[in-house]
Coordinates of C-alpha atoms and ligand atoms in Angstrom, one line a residue:
X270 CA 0.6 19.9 18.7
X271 CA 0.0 17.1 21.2
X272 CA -1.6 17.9 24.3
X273 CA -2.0 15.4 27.2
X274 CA -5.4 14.6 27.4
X275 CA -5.6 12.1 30.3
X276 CA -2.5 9.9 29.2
X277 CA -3.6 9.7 25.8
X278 CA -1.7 12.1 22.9
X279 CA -4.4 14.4 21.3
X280 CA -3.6 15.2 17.8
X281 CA -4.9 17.9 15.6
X282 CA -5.5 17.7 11.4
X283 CA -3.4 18.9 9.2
X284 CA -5.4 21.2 6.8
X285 CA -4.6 24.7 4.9
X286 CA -1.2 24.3 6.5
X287 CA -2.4 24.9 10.2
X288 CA -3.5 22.6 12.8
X289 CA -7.1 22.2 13.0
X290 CA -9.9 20.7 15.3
X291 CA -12.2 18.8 13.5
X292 CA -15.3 21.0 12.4
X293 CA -17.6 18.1 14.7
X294 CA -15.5 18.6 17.6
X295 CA -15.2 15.1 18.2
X296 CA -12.4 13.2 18.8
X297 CA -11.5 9.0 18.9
X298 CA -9.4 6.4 20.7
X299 CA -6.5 4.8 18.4
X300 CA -5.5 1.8 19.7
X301 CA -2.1 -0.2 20.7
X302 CA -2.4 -3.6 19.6
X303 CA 0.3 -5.0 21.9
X304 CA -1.5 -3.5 25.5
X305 CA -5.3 -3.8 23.8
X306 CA -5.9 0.4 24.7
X307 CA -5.9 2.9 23.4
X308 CA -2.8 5.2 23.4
X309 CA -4.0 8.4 21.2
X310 CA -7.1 10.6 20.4
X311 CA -7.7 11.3 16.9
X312 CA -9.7 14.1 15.4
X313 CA -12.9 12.9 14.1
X314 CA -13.1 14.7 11.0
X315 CA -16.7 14.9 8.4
X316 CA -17.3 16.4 4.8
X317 CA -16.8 19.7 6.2
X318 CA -13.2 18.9 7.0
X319 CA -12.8 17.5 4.0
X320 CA -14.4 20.5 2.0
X321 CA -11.8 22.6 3.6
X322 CA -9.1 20.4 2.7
X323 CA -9.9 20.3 -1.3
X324 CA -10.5 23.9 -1.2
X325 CA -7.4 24.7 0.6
X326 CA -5.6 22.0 -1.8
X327 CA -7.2 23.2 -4.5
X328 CA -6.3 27.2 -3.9
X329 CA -2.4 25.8 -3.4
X330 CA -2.6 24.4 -7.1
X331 CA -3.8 26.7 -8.6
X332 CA -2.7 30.2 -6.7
X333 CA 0.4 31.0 -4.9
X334 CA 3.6 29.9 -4.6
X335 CA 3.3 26.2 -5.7
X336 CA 2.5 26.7 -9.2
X337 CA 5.4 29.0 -9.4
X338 CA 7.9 26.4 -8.3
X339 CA 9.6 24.7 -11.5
X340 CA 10.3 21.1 -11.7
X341 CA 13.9 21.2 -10.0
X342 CA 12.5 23.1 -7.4
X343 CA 10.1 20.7 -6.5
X344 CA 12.0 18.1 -6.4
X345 CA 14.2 19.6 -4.4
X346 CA 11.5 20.2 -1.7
X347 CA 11.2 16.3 -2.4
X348 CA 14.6 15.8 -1.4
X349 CA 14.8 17.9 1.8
X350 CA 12.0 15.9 2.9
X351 CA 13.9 12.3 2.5
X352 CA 16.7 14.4 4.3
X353 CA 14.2 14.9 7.3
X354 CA 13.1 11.5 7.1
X355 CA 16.1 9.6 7.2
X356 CA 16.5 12.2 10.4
X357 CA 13.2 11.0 11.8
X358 CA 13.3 7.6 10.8
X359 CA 12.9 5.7 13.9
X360 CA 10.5 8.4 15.8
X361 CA 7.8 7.3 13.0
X362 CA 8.6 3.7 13.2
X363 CA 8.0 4.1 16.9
X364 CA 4.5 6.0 16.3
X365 CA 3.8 3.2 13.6
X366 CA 4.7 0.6 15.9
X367 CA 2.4 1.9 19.2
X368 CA -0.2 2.5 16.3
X369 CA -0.7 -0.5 14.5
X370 CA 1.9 -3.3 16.3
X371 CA 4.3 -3.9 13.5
X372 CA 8.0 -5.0 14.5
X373 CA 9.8 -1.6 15.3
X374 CA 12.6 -4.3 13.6
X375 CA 10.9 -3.8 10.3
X376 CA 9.3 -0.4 11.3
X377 CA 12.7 1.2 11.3
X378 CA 14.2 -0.4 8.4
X379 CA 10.9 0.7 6.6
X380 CA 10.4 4.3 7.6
X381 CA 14.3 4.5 6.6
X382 CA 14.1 3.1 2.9
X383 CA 10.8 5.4 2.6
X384 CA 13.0 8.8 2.0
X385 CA 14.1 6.8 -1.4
X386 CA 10.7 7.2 -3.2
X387 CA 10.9 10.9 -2.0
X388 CA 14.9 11.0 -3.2
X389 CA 13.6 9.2 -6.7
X390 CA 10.9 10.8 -7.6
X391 CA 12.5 14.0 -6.5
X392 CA 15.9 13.6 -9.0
X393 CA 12.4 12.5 -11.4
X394 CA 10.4 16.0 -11.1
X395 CA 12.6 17.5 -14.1
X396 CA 12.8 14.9 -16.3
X397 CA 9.6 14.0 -17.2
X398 CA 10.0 15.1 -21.2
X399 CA 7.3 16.0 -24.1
X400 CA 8.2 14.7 -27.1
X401 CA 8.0 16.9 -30.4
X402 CA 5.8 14.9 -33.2
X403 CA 6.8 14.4 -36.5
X404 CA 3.2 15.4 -38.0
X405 CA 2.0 14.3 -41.6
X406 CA 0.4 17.7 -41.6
X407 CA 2.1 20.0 -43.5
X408 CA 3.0 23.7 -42.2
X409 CA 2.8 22.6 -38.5
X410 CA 4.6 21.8 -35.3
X411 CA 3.1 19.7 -32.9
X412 CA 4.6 18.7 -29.5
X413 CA 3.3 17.4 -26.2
X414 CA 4.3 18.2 -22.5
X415 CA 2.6 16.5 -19.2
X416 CA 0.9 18.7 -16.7
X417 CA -0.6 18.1 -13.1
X418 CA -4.2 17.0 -12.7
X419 CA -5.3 18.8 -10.0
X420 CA -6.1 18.1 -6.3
X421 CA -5.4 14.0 -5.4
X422 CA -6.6 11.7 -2.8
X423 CA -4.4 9.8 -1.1
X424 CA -6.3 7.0 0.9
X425 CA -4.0 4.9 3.1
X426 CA -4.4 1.4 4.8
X427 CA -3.0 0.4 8.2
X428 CA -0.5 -1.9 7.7
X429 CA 2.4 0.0 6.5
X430 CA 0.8 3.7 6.7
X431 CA 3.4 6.2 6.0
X432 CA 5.5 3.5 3.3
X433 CA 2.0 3.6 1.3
X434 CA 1.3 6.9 1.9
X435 CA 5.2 7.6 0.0
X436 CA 4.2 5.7 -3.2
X437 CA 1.7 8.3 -3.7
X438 CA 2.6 11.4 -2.2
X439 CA 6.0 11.5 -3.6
X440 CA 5.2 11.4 -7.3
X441 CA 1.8 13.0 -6.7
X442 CA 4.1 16.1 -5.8
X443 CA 6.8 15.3 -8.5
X444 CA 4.3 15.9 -10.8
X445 CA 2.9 19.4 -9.1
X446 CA -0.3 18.2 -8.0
X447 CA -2.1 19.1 -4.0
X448 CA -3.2 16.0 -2.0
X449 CA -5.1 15.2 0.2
X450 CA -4.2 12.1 3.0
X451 CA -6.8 10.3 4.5
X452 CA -4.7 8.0 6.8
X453 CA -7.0 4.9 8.3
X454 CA -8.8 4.9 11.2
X455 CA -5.9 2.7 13.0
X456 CA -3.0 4.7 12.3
X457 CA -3.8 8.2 11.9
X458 CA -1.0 9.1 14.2
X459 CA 2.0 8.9 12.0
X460 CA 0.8 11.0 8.8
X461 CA -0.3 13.4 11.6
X462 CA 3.6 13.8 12.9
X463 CA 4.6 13.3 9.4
X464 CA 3.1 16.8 8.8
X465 CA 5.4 18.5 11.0
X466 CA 8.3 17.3 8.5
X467 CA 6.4 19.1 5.3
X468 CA 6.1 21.9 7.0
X469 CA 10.1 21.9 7.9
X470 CA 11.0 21.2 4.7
X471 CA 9.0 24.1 3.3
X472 CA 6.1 23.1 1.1
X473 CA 3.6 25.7 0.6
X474 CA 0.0 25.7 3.0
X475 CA -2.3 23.6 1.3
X476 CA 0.1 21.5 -1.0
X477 CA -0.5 18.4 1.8
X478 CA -3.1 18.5 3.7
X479 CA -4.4 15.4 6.3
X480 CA -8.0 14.7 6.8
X481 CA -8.8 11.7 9.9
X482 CA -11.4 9.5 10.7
X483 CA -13.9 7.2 9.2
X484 CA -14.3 5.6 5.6
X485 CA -18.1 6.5 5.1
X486 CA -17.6 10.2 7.4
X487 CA -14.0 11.1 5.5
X488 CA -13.3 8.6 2.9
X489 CA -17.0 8.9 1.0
X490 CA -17.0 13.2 0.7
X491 CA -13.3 13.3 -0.1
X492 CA -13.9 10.6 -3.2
X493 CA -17.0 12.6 -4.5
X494 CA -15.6 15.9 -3.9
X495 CA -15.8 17.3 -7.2
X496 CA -12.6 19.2 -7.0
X497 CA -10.8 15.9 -6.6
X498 CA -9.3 14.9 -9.8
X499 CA -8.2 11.6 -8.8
X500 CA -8.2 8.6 -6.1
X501 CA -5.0 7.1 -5.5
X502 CA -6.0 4.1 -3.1
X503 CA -4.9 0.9 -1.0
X504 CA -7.2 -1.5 1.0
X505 CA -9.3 -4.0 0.6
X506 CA -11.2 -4.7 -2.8
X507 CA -14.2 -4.4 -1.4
X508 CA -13.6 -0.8 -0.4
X509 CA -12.0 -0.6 -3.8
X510 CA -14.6 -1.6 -5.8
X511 CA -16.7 1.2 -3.9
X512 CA -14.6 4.0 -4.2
X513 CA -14.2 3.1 -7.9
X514 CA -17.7 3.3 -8.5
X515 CA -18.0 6.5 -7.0
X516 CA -15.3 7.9 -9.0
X517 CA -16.8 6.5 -12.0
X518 CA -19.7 9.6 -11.1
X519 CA -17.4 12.1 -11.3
X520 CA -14.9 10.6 -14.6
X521 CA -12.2 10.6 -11.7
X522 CA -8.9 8.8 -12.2
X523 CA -8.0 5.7 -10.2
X524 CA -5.0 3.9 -9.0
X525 CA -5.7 1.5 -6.5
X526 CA -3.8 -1.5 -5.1
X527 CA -5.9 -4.3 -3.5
X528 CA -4.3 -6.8 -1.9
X529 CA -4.2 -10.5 -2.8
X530 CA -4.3 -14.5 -1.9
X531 CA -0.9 -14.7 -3.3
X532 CA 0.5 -18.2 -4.5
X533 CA 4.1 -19.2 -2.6
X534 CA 5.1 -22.3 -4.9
X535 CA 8.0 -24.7 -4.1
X536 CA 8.7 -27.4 -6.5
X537 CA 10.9 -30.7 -5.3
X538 CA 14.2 -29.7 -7.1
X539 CA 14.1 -25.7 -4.7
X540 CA 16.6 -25.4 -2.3
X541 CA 14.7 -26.1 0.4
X542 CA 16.0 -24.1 3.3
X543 CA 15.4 -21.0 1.5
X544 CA 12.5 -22.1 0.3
X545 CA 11.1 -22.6 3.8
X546 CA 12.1 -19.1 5.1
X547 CA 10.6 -17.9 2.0
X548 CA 7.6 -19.2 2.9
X549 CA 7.7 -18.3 6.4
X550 CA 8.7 -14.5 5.3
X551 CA 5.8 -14.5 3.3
X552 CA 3.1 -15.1 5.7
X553 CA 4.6 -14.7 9.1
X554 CA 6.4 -11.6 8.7
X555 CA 4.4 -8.8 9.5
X556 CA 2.1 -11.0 11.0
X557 CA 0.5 -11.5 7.4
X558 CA -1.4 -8.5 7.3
X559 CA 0.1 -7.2 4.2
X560 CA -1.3 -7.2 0.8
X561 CA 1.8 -9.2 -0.9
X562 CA 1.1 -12.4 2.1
X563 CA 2.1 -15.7 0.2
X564 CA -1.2 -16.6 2.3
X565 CA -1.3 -19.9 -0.3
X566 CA 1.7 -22.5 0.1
X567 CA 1.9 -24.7 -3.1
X568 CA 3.8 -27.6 -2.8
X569 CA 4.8 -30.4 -5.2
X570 CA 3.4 -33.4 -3.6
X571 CA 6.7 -35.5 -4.0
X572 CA 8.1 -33.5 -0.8
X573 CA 4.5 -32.2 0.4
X574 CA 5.3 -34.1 4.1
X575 CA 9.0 -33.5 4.2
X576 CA 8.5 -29.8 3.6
X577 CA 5.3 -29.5 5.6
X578 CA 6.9 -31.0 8.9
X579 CA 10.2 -28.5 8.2
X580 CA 7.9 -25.8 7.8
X581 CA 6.2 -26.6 10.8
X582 CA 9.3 -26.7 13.1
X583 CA 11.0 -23.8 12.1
X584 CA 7.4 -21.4 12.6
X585 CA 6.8 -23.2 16.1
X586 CA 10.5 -21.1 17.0
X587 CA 8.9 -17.9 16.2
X588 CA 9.3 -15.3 19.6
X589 CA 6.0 -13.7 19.7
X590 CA 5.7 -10.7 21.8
X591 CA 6.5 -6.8 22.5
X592 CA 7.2 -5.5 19.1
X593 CA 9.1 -2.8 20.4
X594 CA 11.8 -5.8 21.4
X595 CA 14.1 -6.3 18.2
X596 CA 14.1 -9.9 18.6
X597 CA 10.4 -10.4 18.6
X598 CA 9.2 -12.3 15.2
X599 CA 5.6 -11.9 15.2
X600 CA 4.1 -9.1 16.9
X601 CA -0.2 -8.6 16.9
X602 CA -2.6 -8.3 14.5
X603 CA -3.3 -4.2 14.1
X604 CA -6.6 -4.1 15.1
X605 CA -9.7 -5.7 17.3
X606 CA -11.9 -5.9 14.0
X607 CA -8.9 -7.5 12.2
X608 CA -7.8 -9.9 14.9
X609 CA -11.7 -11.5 14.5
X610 CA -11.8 -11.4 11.4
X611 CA -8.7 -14.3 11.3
X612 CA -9.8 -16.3 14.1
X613 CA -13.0 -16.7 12.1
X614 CA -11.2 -17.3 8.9
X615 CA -9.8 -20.1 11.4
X616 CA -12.9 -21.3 12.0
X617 CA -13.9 -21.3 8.7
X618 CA -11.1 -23.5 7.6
X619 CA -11.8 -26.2 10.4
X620 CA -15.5 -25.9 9.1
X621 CA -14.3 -26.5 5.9
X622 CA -12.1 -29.7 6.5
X623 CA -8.9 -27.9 6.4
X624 CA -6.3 -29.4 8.7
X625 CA -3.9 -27.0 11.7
X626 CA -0.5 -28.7 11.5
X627 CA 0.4 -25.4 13.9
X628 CA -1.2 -22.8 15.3
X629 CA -5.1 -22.1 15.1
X630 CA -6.0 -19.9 17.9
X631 CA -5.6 -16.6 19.9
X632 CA -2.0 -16.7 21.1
X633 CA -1.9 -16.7 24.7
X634 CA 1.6 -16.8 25.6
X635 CA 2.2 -14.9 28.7
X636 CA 4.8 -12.2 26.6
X637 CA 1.6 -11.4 24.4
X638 CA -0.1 -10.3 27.6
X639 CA -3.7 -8.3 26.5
X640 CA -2.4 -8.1 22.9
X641 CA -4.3 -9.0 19.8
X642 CA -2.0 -11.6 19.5
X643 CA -2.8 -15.0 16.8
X644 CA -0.7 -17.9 16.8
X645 CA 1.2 -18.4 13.2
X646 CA -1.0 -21.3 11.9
X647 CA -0.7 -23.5 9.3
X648 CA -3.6 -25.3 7.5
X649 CA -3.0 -28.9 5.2
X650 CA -5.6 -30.5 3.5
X651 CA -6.6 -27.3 2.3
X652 CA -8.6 -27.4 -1.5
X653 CA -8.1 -24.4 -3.7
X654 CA -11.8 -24.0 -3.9
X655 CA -12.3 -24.0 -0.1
X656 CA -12.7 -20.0 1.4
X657 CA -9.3 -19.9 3.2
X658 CA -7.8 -20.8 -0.5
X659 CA -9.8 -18.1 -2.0
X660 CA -10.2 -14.8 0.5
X661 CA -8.2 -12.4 1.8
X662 CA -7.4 -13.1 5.5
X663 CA -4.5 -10.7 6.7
X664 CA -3.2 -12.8 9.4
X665 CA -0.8 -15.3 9.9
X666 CA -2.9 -17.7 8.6
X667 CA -1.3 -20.5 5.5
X668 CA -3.4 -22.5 3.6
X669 CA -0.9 -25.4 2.0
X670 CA -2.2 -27.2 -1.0
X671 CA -0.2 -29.8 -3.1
X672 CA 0.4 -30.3 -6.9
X673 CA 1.6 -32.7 -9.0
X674 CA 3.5 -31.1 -11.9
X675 CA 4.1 -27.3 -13.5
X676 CA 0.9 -27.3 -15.3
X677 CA -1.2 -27.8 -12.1
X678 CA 1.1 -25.2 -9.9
X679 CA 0.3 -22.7 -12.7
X680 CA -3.8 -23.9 -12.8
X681 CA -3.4 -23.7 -9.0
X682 CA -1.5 -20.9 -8.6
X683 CA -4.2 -18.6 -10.8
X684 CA -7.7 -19.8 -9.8
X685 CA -8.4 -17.4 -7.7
X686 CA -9.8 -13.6 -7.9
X687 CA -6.7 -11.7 -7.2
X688 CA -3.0 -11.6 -9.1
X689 CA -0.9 -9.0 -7.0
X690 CA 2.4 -11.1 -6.2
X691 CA 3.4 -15.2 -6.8
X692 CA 6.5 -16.7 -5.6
X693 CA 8.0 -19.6 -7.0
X694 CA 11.0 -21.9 -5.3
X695 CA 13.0 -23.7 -8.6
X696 CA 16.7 -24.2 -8.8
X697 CA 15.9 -25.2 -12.9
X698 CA 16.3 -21.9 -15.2
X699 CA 14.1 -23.1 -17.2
X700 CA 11.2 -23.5 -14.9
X701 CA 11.9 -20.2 -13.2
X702 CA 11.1 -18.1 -16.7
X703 CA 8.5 -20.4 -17.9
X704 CA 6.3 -20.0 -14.0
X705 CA 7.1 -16.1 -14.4
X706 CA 5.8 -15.9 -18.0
X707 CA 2.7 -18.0 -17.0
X708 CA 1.3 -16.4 -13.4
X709 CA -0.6 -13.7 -13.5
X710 CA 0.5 -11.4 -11.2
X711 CA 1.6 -7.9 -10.8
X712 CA 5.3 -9.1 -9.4
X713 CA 6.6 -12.3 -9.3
X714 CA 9.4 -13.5 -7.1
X715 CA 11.8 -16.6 -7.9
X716 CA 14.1 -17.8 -5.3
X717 CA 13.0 -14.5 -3.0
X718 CA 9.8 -13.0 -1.4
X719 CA 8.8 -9.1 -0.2
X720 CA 11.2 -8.1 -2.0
X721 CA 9.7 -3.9 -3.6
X722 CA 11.9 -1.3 -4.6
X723 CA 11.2 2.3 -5.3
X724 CA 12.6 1.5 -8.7
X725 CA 10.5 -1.7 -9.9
X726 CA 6.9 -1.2 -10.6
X727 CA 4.5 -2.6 -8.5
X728 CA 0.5 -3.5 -8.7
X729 CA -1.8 -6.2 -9.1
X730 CA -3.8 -8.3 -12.0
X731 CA -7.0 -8.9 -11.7
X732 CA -9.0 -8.0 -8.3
X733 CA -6.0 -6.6 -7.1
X734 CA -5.5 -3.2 -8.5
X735 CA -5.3 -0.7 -11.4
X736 CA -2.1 1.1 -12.2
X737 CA 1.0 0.6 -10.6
X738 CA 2.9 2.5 -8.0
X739 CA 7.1 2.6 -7.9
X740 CA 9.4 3.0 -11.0
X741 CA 9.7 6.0 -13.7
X742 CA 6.3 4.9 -15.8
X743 CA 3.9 5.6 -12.8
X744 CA 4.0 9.0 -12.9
X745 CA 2.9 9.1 -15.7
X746 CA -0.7 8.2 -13.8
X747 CA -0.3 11.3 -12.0
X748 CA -0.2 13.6 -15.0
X749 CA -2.4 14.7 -18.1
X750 CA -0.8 14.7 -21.7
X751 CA -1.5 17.9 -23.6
X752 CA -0.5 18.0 -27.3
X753 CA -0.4 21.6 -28.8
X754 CA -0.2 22.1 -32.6
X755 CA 0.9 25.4 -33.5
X756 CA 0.9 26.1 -38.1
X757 CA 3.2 27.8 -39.5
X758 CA 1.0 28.3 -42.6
X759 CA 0.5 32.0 -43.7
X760 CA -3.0 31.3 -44.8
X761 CA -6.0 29.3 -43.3
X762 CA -6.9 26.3 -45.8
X763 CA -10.6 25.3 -46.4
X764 CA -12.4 25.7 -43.1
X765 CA -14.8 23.5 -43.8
X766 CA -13.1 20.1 -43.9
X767 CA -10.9 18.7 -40.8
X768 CA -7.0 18.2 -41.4
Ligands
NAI861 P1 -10.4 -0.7 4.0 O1 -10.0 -1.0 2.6 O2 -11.9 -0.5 4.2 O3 -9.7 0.7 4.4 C1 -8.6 1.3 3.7 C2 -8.8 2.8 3.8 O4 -10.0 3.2 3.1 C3 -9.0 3.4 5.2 O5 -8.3 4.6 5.2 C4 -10.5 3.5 5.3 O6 -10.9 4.5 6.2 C5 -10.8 4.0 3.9 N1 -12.2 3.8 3.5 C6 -13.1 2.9 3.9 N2 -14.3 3.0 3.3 C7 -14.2 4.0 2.4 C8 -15.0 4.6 1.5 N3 -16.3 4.1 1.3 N4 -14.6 5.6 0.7 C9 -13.3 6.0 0.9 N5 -12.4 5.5 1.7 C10 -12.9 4.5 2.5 O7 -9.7 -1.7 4.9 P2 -10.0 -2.0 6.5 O8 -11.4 -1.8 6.8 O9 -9.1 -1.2 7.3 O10 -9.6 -3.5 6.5 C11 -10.5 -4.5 6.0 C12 -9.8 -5.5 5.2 O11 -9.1 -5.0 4.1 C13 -8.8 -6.3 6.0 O12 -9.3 -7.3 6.8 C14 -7.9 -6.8 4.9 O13 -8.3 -8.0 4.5 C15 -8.0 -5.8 3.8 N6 -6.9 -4.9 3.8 C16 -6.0 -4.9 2.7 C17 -4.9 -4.1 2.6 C18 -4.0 -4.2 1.5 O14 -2.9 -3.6 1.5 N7 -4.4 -4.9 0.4 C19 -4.6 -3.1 3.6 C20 -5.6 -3.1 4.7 C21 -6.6 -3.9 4.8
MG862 MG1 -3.9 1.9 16.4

């Protein structure tokens, strides 16, 4: 499907189960982060696209061979696919990696552990049960089984494509539904070559179908399509918040996951190595663009300097660089929009009165070359009220704040808009259940950070989501309930009056 064009790959959508040029006959530049150029051409794709996909999508739920398939077979179909991804695992980490400048060192691991949601919900296709209802009715037998709702909408972020695009897809198609990807403008590339693999493994034209290009050109039509029965989105709240509103129009379903200004809190009696790489896994890794960053440091003031000046000398070791190399640490930010956006929010912060005990600036290291590189900073003095307390940054930015005691950790710890993820750092048993009980947050980590499973249930409180993704419950969000009553009576009572 790729054709040299200049030195950059062309790619083609995925639509209908063919590959298409985009209806405008325009194409754009994808970027890699780590040179600053661009490295692929991406179809520009519009509402007609996108009408083509739905009806396609639509046609393979409703006609053909997909509605045909039973549950085992489906999930069998799921499972071939893990087997071609734990084949093809480190091909996609390398098109993730060019795409949006992620460590191929995580990359790898990542595009590996994805075959398990398509292994899980796979072995879940054929279990998902009705239940038969004991009715107080008399001369009746009422039971309930789930069905598919139709076509779905996958929109995907940049910062871990094809892993985000697996907590939908796979129980999307567990439950028998079509989708529909829209990757982000970043990192189209890898749900592109990630469509070679559902073809191999056999799924019917039009069960997946891929749609590039921009939020208001492919994003907007695809959410108001009227044949989409539901949104299944991650990104920024803003963008959330929009798409939600849309979908209100059209009594869609949502489930979207939203990011957060996630709470990392260390109390004096933690273990305070661990602690510190906690903290540093939690807003270095990944360069901090990921919706789970522990982007807020709370410390207990007893060991605020002692901890800070640890911190401080461990990040400074960080090998920034290539993240092809397996021993770089902090690779660049994804994209030129993104990699402003931080050095502002640094700006902000110094505005604001905040403190850099490290950091706070482009990095310009001679092994991050043209990159979109930012050092790892670290900002004391910071108040929770203050903008870099409160907003979303997606960098390797921290914002530290002290506390005196539990109460003002938890006060701390939830004054702010978002509730997706909140570690905590605590050696005392006691402390560790009483901080989980009181955040409020989607997942909270004690002793640990970043840690997801397909098996635990992920999504946010608050500003950072609706429903959750992972775990047997959420498929549940991808199917309708139908409960059918059937009497047994031999004659119909008064018609006149509801039973
Ligand atoms: P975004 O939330 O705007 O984009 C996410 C996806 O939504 C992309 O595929 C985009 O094309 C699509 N989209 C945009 N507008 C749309 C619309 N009106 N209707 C339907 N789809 C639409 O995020 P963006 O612009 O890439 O990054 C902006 C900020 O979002 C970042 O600076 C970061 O703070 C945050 N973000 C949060 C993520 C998270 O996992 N929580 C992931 C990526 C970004
Ligand atoms: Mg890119």
């Amino acid at each position: 499907m790729d054709t040299a064009a200049g030195t950059l790959t062309k790619y083609r959508m995925y639509i209908d189960g063919q590959w298409v040029e985009p209806a405008s006959g325009n194409y754009f530049e994808s970027d890699n982060p780590y040179l600053g150029k661009p490295w692929a051409l991406i179809p520009r794709g519009n509402a007609a696209d996108v009408d083509r996909a739905v009806q396609a999508a639509r046609k393979a739920f409703t006609s053909g061979e997909w509605p045909k398939l039973n549950a085992s077979k489906r999930g069998a179909l799921l499972r071939k696919l893990g087997d071609l991804i734990t084949d093809k695992s480190r091909f996609l980490a390398e098109i993730e990696v060019r795409d949006n400048g992620k460590l191929l060192a995580e990359m790898s691991a990542q595009t590996a552990y994805m075959a398990q949601w398509y292994y899980y919900y796979g072995g879940l296709a054929d279990k998902i049960e009705g239940t038969v209802i004991p009715t107080d009715k008399p001369d009746t037998f009422n039971y309930t089984h789930y069905e598919p709702l139709g076509v779905v909408a996958a929109i995907v972020p940049w910062n871990s494509p094809l892993l985000l695009l697996a907590w939908k897809l796979a129980p999307a198609l567990a439950a028998g539904n079509t989708v529909v990807v829209k990757p982000s403008e970043y990192t189209s590339a890898s749900a592109l070559e990630f469509m070679k693999l559902i073809e191999q493994a056999g799924f019917p034209a039009g069960v997946v179908n891929v749609v590039t290009g921009f939020g208001p050109e492919v994003g907007t039509p695809l959410v108001e399509h009227p044949l989409v029965a539901k949104i299944a989105f991650t990104g920024s709240d803003a963008t959330g918040q929009r798409i939600y509103e849309a979908a209100a129009k059209g009594l869609k379903r949502v489930s979207m996951e939203l990011g957060g200004k996630s709470p990392n809190i260390v109390f004096d009696d933690a273990h305070l190595d661990n602690a510190i790489k906690g903290v540093i896994s939690g807003i270095f890794a990944a360069t901090g663009q990921t919706c789970i960053a522990g982007s807020r440091l709370l410390v207990q003031q007893s060991i605020h300097d002692q901890f800070v000046e640890k911190l401080v000398a461990f990040a400074r070791t960080a090998k920034m660089g290539n993240p092809m190399d397996l021993d770089t640490q902090v690779g660049p930010v994804t994209n030129k929009p993104q990699f402003e956006k931080i050095l502002k929010y640094i700006d902000i912060a110094r505005g604001e009165g905040a403190k850099p005990a490290l950091g706070g600036a482009r990095a310009t290291r001679p092994e991050c070359g043209d990159g979109w590189f930012v050092e790892p900073t670290i900002f004391t003095g910071v108040k929770n009220s203050m903008r870099i307390a409160q907003e979303e940054v997606f960098g390797p930015v921290l914002a530290v704040i002290p506390f005196k005691d539990e109460e003002e950790a938890v006060a701390i710890g939830n004054d702010v808009v978002y509730g997706l993820a909140a570690g905590v750092w605590t050696q005392n048993m006691r402390r560790a259940f009483v901080m989980a009980e009181r955040l409020q947050a989607g997942t909270v980590w004690v002793n640990t950070y970043r840690a997801v499973s397909y098996l635990s249930p992920f999504g946010g409180y608050k500003r950072s989501g609706i429903g959750r993704e992972s775990g047997q419950e959420m498929i549940k969000e991808y199917l309708q309930t139908k409960s059918v009553w059937i009497s047994t009576a031999t004659e119909v009572p008064n018609p006149f009056i509801l039973r």
